[in-house]
mmCIF file of C-alpha atoms and ligand atoms in Angstrom:
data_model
loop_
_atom_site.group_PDB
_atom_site.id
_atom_site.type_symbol
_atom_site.label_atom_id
_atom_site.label_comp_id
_atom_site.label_asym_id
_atom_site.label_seq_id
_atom_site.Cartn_x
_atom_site.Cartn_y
_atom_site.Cartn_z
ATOM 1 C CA UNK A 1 1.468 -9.292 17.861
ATOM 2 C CA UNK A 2 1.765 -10.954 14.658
ATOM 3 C CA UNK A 3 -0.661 -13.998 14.003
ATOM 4 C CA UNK A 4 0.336 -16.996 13.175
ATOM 5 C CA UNK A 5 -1.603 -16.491 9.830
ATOM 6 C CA UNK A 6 -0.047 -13.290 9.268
ATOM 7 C CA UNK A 7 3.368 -15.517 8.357
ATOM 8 C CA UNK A 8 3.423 -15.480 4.619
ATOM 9 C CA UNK A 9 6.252 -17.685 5.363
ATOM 10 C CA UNK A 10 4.125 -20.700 5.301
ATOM 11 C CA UNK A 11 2.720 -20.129 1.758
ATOM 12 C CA UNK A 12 4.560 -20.701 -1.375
ATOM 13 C CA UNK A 13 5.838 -18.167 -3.603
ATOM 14 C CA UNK A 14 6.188 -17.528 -7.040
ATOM 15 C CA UNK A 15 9.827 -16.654 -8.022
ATOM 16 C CA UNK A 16 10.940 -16.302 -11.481
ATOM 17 C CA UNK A 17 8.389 -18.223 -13.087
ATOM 18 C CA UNK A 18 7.990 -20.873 -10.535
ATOM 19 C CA UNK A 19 5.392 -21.220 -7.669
ATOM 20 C CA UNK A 20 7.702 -22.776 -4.912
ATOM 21 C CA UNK A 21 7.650 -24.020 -1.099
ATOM 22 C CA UNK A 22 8.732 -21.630 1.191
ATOM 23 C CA UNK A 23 11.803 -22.518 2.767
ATOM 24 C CA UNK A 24 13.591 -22.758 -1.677
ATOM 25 C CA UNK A 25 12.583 -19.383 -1.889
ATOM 26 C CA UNK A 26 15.849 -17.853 -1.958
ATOM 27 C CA UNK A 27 17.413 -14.478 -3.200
ATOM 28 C CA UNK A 28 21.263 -14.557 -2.822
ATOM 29 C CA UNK A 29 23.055 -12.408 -0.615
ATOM 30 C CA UNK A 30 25.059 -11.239 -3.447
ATOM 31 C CA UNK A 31 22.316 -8.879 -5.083
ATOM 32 C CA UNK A 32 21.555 -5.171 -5.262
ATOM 33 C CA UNK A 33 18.247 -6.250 -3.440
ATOM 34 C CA UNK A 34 19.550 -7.801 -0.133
ATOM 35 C CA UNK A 35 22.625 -5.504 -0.382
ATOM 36 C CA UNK A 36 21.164 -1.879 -0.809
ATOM 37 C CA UNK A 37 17.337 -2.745 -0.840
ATOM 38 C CA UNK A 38 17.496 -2.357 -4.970
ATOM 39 C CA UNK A 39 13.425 -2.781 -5.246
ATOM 40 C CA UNK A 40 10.491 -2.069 -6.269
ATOM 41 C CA UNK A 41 7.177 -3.460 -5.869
ATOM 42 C CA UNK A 42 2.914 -3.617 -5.416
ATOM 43 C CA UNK A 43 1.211 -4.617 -1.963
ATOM 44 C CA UNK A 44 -2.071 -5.739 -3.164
ATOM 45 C CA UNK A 45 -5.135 -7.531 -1.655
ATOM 46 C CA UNK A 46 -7.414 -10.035 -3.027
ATOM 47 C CA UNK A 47 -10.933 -9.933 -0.827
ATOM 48 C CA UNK A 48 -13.154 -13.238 -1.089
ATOM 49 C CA UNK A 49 -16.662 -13.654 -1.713
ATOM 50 C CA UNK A 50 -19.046 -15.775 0.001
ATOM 51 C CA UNK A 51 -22.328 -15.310 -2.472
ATOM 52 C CA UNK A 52 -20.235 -15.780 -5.019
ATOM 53 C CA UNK A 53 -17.828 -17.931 -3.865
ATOM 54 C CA UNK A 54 -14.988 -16.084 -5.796
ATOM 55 C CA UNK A 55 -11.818 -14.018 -4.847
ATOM 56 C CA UNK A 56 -11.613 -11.123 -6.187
ATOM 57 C CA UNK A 57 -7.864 -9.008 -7.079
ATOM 58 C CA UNK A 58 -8.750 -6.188 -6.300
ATOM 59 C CA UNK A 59 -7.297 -2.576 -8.953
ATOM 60 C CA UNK A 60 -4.788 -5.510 -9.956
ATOM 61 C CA UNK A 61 -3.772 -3.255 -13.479
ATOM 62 C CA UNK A 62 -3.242 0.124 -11.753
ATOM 63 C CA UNK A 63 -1.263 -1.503 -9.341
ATOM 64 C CA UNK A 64 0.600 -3.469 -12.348
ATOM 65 C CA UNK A 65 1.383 -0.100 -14.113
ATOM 66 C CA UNK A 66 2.698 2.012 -10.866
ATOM 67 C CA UNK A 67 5.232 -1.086 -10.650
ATOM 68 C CA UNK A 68 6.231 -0.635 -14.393
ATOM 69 C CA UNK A 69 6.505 3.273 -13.480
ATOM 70 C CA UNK A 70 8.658 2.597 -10.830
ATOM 71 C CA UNK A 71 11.001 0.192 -12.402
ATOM 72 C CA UNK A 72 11.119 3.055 -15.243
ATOM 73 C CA UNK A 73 12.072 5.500 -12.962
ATOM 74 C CA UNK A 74 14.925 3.105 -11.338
ATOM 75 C CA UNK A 75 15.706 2.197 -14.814
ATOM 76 C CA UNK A 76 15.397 -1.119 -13.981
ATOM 77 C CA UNK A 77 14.683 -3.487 -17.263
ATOM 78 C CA UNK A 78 11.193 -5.260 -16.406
ATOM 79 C CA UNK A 79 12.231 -9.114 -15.865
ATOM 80 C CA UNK A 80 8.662 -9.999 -17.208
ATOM 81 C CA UNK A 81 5.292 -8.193 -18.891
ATOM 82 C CA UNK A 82 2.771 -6.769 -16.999
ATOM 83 C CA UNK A 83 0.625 -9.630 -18.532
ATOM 84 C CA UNK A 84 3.216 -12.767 -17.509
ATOM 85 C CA UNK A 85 2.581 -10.960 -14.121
ATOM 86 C CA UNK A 86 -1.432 -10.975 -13.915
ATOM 87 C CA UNK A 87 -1.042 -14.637 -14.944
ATOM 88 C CA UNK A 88 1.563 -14.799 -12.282
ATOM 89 C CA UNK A 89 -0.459 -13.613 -10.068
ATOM 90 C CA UNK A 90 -3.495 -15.922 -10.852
ATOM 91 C CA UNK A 91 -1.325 -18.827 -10.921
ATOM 92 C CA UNK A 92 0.361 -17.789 -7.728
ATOM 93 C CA UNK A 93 -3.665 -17.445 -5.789
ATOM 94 C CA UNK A 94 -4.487 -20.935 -7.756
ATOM 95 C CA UNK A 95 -1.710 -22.729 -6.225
ATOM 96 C CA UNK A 96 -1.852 -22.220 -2.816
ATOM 97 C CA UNK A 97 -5.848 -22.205 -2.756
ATOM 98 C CA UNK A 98 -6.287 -19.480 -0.917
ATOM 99 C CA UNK A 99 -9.952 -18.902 -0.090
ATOM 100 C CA UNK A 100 -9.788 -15.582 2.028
ATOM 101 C CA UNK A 101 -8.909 -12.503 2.014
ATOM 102 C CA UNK A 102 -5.111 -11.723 1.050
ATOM 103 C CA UNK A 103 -2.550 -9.846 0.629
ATOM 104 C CA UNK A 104 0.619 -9.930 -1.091
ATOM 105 C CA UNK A 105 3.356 -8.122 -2.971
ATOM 106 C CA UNK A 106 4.681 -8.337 -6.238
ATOM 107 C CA UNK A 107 8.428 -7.377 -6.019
ATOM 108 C CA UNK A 108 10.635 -6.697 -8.873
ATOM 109 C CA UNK A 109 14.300 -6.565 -8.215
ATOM 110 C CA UNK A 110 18.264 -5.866 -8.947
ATOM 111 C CA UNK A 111 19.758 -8.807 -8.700
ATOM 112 C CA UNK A 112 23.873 -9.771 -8.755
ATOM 113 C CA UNK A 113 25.652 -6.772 -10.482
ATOM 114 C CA UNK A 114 28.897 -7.872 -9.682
ATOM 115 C CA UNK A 115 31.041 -5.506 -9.007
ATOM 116 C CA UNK A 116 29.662 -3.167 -10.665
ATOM 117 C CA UNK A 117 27.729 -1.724 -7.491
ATOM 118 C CA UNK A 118 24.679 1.164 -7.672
ATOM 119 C CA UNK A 119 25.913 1.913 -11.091
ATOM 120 C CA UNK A 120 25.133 -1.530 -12.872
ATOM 121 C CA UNK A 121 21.486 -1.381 -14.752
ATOM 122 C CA UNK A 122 22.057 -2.618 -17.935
ATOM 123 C CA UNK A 123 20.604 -6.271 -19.311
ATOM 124 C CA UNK A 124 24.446 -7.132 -19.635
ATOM 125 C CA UNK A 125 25.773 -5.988 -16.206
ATOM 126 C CA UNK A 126 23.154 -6.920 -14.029
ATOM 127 C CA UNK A 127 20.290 -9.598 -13.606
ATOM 128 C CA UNK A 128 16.909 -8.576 -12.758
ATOM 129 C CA UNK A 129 13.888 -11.105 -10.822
ATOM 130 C CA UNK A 130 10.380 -10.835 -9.454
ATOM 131 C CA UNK A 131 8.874 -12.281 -7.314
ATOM 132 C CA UNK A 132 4.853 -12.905 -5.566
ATOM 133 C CA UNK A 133 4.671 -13.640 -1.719
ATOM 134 C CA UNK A 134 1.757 -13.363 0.644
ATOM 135 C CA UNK A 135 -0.934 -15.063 2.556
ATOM 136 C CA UNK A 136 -4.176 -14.595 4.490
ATOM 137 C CA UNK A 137 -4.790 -10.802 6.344
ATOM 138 C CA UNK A 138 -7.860 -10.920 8.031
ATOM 139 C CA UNK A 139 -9.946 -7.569 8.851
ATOM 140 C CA UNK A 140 -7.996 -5.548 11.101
ATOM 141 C CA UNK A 141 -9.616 -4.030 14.274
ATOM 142 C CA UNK A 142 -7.813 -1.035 13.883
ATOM 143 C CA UNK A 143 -10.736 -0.234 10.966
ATOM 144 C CA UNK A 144 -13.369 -0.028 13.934
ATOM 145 C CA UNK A 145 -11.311 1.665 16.483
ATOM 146 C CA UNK A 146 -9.200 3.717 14.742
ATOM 147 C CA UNK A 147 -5.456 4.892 15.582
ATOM 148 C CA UNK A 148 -3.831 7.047 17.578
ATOM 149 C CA UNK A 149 -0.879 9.162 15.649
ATOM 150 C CA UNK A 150 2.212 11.668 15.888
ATOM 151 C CA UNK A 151 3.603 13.723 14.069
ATOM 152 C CA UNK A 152 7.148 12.589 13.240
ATOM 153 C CA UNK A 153 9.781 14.289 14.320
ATOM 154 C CA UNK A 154 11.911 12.733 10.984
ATOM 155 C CA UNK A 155 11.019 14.371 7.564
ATOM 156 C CA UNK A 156 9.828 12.490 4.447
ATOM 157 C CA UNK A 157 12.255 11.186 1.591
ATOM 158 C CA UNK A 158 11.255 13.840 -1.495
ATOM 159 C CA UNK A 159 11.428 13.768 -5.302
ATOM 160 C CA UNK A 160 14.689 15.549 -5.387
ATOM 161 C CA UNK A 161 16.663 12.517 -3.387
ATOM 162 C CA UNK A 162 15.196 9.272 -3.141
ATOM 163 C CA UNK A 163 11.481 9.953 -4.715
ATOM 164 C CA UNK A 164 8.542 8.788 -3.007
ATOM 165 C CA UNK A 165 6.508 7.987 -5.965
ATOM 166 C CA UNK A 166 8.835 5.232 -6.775
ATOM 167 C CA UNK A 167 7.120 2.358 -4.388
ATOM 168 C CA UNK A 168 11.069 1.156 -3.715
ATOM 169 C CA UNK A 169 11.554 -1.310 -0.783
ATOM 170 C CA UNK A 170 14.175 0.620 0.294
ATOM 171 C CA UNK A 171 12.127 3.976 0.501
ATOM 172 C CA UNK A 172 10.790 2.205 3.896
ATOM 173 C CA UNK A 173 13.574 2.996 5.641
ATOM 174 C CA UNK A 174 12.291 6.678 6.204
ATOM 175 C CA UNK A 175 8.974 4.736 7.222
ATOM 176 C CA UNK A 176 10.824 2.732 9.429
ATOM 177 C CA UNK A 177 12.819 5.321 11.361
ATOM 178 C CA UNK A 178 9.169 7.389 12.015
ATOM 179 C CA UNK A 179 7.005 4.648 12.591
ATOM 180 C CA UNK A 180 9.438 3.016 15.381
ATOM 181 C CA UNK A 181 9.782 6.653 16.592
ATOM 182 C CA UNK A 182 6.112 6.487 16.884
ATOM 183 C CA UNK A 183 5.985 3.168 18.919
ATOM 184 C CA UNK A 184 8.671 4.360 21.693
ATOM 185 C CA UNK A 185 6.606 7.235 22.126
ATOM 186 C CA UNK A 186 3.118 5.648 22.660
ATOM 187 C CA UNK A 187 1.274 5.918 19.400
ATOM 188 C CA UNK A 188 0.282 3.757 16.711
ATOM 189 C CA UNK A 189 1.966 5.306 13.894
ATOM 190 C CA UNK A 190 3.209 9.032 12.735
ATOM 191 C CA UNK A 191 2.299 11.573 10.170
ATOM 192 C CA UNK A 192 5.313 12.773 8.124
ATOM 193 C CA UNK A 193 5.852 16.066 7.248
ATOM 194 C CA UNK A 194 7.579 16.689 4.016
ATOM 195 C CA UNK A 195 10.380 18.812 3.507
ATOM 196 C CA UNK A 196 8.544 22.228 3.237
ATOM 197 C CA UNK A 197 6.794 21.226 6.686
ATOM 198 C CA UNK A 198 3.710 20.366 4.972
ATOM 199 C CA UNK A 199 1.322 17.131 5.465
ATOM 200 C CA UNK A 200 2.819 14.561 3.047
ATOM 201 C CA UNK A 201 2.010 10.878 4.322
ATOM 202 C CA UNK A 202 1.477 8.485 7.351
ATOM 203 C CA UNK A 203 4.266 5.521 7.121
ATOM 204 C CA UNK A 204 2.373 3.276 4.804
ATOM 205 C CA UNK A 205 -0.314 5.147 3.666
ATOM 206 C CA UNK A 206 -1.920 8.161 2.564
ATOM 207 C CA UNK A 207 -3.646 11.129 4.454
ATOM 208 C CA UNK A 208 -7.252 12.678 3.749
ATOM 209 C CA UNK A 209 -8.827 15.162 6.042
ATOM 210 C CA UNK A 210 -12.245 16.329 6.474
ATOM 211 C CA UNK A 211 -12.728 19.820 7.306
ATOM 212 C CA UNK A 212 -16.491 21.225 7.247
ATOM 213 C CA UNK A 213 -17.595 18.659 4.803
ATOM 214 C CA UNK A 214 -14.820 18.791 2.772
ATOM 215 C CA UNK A 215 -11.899 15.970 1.948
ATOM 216 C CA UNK A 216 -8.434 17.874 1.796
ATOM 217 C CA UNK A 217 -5.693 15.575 0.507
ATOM 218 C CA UNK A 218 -1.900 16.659 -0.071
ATOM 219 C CA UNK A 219 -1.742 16.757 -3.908
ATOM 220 C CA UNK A 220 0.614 13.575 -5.240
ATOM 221 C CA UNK A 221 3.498 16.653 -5.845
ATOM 222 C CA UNK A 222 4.470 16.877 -1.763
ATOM 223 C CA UNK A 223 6.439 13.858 -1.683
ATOM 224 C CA UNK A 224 4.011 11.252 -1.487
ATOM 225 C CA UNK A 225 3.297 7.770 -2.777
ATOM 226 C CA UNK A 226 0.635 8.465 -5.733
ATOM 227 C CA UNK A 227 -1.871 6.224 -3.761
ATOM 228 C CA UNK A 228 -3.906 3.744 -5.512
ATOM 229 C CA UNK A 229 -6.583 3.759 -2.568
ATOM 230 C CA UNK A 230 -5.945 7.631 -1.940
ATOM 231 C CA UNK A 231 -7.316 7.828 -5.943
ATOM 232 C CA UNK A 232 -10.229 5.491 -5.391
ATOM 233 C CA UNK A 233 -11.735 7.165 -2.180
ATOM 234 C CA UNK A 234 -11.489 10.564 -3.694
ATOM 235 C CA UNK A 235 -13.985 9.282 -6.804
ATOM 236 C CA UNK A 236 -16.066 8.010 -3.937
ATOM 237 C CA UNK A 237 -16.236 11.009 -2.001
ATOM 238 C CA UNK A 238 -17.320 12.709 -4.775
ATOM 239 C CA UNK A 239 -19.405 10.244 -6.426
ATOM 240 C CA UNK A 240 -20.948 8.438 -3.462
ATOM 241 C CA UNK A 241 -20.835 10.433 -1.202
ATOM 242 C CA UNK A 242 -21.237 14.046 -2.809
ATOM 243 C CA UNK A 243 -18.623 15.783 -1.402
ATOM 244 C CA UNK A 244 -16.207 18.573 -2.667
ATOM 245 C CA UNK A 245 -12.475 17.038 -3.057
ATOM 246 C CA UNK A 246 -9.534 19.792 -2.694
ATOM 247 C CA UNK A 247 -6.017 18.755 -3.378
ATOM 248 C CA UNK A 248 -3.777 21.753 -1.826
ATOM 249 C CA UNK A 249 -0.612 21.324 0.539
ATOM 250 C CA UNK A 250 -2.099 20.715 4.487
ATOM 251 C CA UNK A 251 -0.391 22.272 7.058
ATOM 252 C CA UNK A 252 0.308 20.696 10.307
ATOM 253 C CA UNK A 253 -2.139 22.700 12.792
ATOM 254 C CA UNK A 254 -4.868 21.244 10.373
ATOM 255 C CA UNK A 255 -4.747 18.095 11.921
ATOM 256 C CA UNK A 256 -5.668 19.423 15.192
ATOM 257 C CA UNK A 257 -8.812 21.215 14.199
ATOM 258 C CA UNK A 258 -9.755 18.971 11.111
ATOM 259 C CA UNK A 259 -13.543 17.323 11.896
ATOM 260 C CA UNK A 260 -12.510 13.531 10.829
ATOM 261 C CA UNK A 261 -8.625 12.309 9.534
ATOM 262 C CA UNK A 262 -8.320 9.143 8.345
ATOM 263 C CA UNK A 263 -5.392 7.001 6.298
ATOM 264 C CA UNK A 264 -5.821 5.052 3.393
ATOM 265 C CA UNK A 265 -4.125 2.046 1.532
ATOM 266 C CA UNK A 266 -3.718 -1.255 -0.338
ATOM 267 C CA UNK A 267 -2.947 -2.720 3.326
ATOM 268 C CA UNK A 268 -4.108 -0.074 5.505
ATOM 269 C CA UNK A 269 -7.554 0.306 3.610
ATOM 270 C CA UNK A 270 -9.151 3.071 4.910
ATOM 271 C CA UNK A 271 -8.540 3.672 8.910
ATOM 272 C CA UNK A 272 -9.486 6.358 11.090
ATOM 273 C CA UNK A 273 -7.013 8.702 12.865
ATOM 274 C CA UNK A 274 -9.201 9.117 16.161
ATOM 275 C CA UNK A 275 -5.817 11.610 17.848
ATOM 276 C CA UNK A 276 -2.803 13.293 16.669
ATOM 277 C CA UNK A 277 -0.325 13.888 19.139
ATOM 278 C CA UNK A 278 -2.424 13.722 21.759
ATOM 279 C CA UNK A 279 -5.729 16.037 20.524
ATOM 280 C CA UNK A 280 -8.637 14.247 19.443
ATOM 281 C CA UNK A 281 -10.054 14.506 16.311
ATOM 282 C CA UNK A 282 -13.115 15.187 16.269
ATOM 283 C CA UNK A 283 -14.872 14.033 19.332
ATOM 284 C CA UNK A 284 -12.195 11.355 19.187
ATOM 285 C CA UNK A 285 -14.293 8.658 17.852
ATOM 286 C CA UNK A 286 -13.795 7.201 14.228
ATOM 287 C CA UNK A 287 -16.072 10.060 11.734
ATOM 288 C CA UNK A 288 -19.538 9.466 9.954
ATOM 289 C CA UNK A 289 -17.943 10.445 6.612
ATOM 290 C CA UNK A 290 -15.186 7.906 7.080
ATOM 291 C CA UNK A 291 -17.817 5.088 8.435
ATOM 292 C CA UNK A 292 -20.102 5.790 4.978
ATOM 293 C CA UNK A 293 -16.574 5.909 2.942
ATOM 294 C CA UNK A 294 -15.517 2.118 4.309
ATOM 295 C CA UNK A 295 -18.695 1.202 3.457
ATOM 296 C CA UNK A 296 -18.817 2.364 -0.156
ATOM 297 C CA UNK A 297 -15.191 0.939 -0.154
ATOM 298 C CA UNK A 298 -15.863 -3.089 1.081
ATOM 299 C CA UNK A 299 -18.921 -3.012 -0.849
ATOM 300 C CA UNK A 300 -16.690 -1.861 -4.116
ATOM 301 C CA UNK A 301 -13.513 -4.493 -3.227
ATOM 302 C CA UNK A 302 -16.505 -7.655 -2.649
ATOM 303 C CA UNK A 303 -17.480 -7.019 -5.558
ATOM 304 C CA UNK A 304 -21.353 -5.856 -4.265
ATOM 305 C CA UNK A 305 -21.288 -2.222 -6.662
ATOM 306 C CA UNK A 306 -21.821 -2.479 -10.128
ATOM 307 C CA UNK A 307 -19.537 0.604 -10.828
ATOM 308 C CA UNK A 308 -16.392 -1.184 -9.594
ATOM 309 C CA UNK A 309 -16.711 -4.322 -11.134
ATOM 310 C CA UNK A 310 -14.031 -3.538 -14.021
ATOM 311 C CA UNK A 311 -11.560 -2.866 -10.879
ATOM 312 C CA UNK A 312 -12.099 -6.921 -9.961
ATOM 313 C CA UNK A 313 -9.915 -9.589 -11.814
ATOM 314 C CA UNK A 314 -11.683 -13.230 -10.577
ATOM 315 C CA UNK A 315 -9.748 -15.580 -9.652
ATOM 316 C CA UNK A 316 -11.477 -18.992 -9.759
HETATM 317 N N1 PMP B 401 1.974 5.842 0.958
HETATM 318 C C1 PMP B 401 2.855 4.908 1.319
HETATM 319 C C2 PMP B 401 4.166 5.329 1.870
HETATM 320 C C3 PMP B 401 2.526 3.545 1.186
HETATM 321 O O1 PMP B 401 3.407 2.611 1.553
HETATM 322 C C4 PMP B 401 1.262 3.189 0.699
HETATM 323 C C5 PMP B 401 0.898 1.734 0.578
HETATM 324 N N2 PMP B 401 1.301 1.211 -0.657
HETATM 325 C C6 PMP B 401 0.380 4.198 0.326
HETATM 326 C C7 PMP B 401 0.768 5.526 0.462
HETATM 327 C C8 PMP B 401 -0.972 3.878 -0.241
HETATM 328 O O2 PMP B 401 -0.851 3.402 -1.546
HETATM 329 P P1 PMP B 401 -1.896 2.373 -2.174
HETATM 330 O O3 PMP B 401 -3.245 2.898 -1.884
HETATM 331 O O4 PMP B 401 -1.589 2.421 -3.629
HETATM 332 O O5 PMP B 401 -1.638 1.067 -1.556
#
């Protein structure tokens, strides 16, 4: 059930340049973006502080550049610099006060085209917007108890047709169709398979496996998101924790037998997969390297290991 705190529609947004209330936050019915879901954009979390009473964006510029990457792919004319979007972003935080743990997105959009339909994309045929919404997400239980997953019986999108590296709102669709898939049947959420039939990614997040030691990831050519989390956790695998890292296609059976699964993202942060289709993993309890790795990580994103502390932006 969603929580009442969980309804970013009771914070304001930013929206073109302008930090808003709610209920004027309006994108017209007339653009690419409600029309044909014609964006792309960043879910990103800002964890708070108590020592130093601070909040703290956290990997704010690699998730700044993958937007500018996707609008680039979309050939979508940025409607503002990454830096008018930090400040956006600061500004946006400052406003509404938050002091707790967030998360929000930073959407960039096609806007009214006219008539001109999928094929307007220039300056002079189309408009372009972005915009920052958000609110509180408090620690998910989910982390301790990890979920139980599928595989889905749908396919994921790949590079050759709608590309999964572009983080496009309507690439979610494909998302949508396994993860309610997922829910009739039971579980929490579903692994996709990509076209070859290989391991690419769970709905909103990437997959790493842990077989003998080892952390086997899908490499970011198998039609996956190239995760900013996914990225992060294999440094501190290998930095942190010592272990090998191996990026090579996964096979399905692999989740069956593998000793700890777990997903990671921006939102998702890093979970536990405790069954897949019904086998346990493991002894079907959340892993020890995945405990030590979401330790390593909430120490990083509070701001409590030295070696991270470039990957902060402060807010206050
Ligand atoms: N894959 C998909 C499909 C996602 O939606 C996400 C969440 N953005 C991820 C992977 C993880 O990416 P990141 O760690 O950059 O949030």
């Amino acid at each position: 059930m969603k929580s009442e705190k969980r309804k970013y529609k009771h914070y304001k947004v930013w929206l073109n340049g302008k930090v808003i209330p709610p209920e004027e936050a309006n994108v017209s019915v007339f653009t690419q973006t409600a029309l044909r879901g014609a964006n792309v954009y960043e879910g990103v979390r800002a964890y708070w502080s108590d020592p130093n009473e601070n909040l703290y964006v956290w990997k704010l510029t690699p998730h700044l550049a993958r937007l500018f990457q996707s609008m680039k792919i979309m050939r979508m004319t940025p409607p503002f610099s990454r830096e008018e979007l930090q400040e956006a972003v600061l500004d946006w935080i400052c406003q509404n006060a938050f002091r707790e743990d967030i998360h929000f997105r930073v959407v960039s959009y096609f806007g009214d085209g006219g008539a001109g339909g999928v094929k307007a994309y220039r300056p002079d045929e189309i408009d372009f917007g972005s915009f920052i919404a958000g609110g509180p997400r408090e620690h998910k239980e989910d982390i301790e108890n990890g979920l139980h997953l599928c595989v889905s019986s749908w396919r994921r999108i790949s590079d050759d047709a709608t590309p999964p590296r572009v983080k496009a709102g309507a690439n979610y669709q494909n998302s949508r169709l396994a993860a309610i898939e997922a829910r009739e049947n039971g579980y929490d959420d579903a692994i996709i398979l990509n076209q070859a039939g290989k391991v690419a990614e769970a709905t909103g997040a990437n997959v790493i496996i842990i077989r003998e030691g080892v952390a086997v990831t899908p490499p970011v050519t198998e039609g996956i998101l190239e995760g900013i989390t996914r990225r992060t956790l294999l440094g501190m695998l290998h930095s942190h924790l010592k272990r090998s890292i191996v990026e090579r296609p996964i096979d399905r059976t692999e989740l069956y037998i593998a000793d700890e699964i777990f997903l990671c993202g921006s939102a998702m942060e890093v979970t536990s997969v405790i069954s897949v289709d019904r086998i346990p993993v493991g002894d079907g309890k959340p892993g020890p390297i995945t405990r030590q790795l979401q330790e390593v990580f909430f120490n990083a994103a509070r701001g409590f290991d030295e070696a991270f502390q470039e990957d902060l932006l402060a807010v206050y």
